mmCIF file of C-alpha atoms in Angstrom:
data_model
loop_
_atom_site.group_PDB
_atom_site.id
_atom_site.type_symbol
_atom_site.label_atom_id
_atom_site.label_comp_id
_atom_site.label_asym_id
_atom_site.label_seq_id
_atom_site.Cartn_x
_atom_site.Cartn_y
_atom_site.Cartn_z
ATOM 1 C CA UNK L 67 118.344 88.343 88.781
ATOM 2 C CA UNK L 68 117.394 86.718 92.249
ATOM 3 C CA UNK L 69 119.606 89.138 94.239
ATOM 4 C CA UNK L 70 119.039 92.886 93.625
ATOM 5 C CA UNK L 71 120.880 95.492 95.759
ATOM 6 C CA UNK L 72 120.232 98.193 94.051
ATOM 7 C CA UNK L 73 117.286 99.885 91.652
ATOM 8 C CA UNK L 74 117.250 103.789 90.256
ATOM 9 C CA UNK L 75 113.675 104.123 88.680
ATOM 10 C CA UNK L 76 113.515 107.240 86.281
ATOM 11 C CA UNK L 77 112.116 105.548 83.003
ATOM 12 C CA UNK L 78 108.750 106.030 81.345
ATOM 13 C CA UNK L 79 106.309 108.041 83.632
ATOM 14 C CA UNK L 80 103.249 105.204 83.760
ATOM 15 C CA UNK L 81 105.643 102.427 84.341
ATOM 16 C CA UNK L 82 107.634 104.028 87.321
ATOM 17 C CA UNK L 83 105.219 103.197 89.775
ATOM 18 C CA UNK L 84 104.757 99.642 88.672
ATOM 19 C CA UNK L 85 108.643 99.077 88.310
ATOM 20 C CA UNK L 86 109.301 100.142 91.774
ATOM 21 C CA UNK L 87 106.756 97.296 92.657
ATOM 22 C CA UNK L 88 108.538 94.608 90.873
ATOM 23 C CA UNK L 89 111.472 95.982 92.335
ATOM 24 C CA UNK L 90 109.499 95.879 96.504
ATOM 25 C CA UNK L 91 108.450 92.149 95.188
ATOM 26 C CA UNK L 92 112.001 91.261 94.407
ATOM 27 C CA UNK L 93 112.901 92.236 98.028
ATOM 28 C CA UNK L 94 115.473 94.773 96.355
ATOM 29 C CA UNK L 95 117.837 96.287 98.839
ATOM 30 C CA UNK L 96 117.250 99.915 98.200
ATOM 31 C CA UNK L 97 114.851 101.369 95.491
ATOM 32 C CA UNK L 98 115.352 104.836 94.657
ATOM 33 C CA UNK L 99 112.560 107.026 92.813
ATOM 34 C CA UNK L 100 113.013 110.188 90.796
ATOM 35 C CA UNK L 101 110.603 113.109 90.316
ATOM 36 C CA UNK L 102 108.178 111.775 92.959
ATOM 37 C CA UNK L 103 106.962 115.377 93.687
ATOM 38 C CA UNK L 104 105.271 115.078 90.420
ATOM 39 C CA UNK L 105 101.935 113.341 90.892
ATOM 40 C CA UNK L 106 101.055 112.514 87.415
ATOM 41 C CA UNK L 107 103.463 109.631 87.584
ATOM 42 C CA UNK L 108 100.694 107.726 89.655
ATOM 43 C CA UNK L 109 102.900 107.094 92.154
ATOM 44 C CA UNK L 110 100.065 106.200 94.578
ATOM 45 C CA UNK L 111 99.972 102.707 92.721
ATOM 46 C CA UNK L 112 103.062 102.201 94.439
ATOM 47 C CA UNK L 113 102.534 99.183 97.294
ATOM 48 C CA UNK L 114 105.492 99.841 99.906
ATOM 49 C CA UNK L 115 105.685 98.174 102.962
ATOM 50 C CA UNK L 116 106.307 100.722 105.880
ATOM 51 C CA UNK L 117 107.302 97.714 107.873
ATOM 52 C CA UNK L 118 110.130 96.449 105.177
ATOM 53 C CA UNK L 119 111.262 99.573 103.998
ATOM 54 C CA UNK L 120 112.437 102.962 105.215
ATOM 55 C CA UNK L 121 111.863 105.647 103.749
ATOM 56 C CA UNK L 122 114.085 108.849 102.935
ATOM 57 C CA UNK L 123 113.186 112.095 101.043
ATOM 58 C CA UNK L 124 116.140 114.613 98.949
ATOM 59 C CA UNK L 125 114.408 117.517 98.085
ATOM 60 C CA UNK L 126 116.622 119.756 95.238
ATOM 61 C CA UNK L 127 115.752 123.044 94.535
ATOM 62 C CA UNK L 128 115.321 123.714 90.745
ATOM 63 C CA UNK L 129 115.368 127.282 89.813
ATOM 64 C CA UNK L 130 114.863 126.716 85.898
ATOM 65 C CA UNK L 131 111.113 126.107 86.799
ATOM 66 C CA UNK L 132 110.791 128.434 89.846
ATOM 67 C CA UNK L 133 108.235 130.817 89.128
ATOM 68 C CA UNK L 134 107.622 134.158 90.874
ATOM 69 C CA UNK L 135 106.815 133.713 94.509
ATOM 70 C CA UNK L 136 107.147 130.096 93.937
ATOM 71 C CA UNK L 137 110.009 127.505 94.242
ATOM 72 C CA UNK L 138 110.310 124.619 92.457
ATOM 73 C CA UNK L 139 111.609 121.379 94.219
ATOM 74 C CA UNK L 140 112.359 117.700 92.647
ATOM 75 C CA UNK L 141 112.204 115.122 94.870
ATOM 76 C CA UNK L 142 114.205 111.941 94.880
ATOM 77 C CA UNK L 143 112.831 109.212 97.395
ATOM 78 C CA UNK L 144 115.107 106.257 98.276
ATOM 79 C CA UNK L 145 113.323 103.154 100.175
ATOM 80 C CA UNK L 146 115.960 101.402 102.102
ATOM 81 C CA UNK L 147 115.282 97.650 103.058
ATOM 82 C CA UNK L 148 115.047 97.115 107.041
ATOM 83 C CA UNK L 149 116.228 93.549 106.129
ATOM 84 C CA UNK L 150 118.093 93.158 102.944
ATOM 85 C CA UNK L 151 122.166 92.756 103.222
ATOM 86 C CA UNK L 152 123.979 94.220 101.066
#
């Protein structure tokens, strides 16, 4: 599609990083990323531009993996065009 308002990336771990991309190239309107606490995705192969998008950060508490004296937290990160009208 030419016009994209909205992506939710939460597919296969190694392509996450390089979907959001296509999605940042496509000059999507808001591109929303799941489990970015968890660095194994490679989400520093992500290429966002501070100066197109902002960016917000959900983090949920998950107590099925807490551990003891440890919380665990799943992030969701949404990157919201400055430009794009949706």
């Amino acid at each position: 599609p030419e016009h994209i308002d909205l992506a939710f990336i939460d597919g296969h771990a190694d392509s996450r990083p390089e979907t959001a991309n296509l999605m940042f190239e496509k000059k999507a309107g808001i591109v929303i990323v799941h489990d970015f606490e968890y660095k194994g995705y490679g989400w520093e192969r992500m290429n966002v531009n501070a100066n197109l998008y902002d960016t917000v950060i959900w983090k949920q508490r998950d107590p099925a993996n807490d551990t003891a004296g440890y919380f665990h937290y799943v992030e969701t990160v949404a990157f919201i065009s400055k430009t794009h009208v949706l």
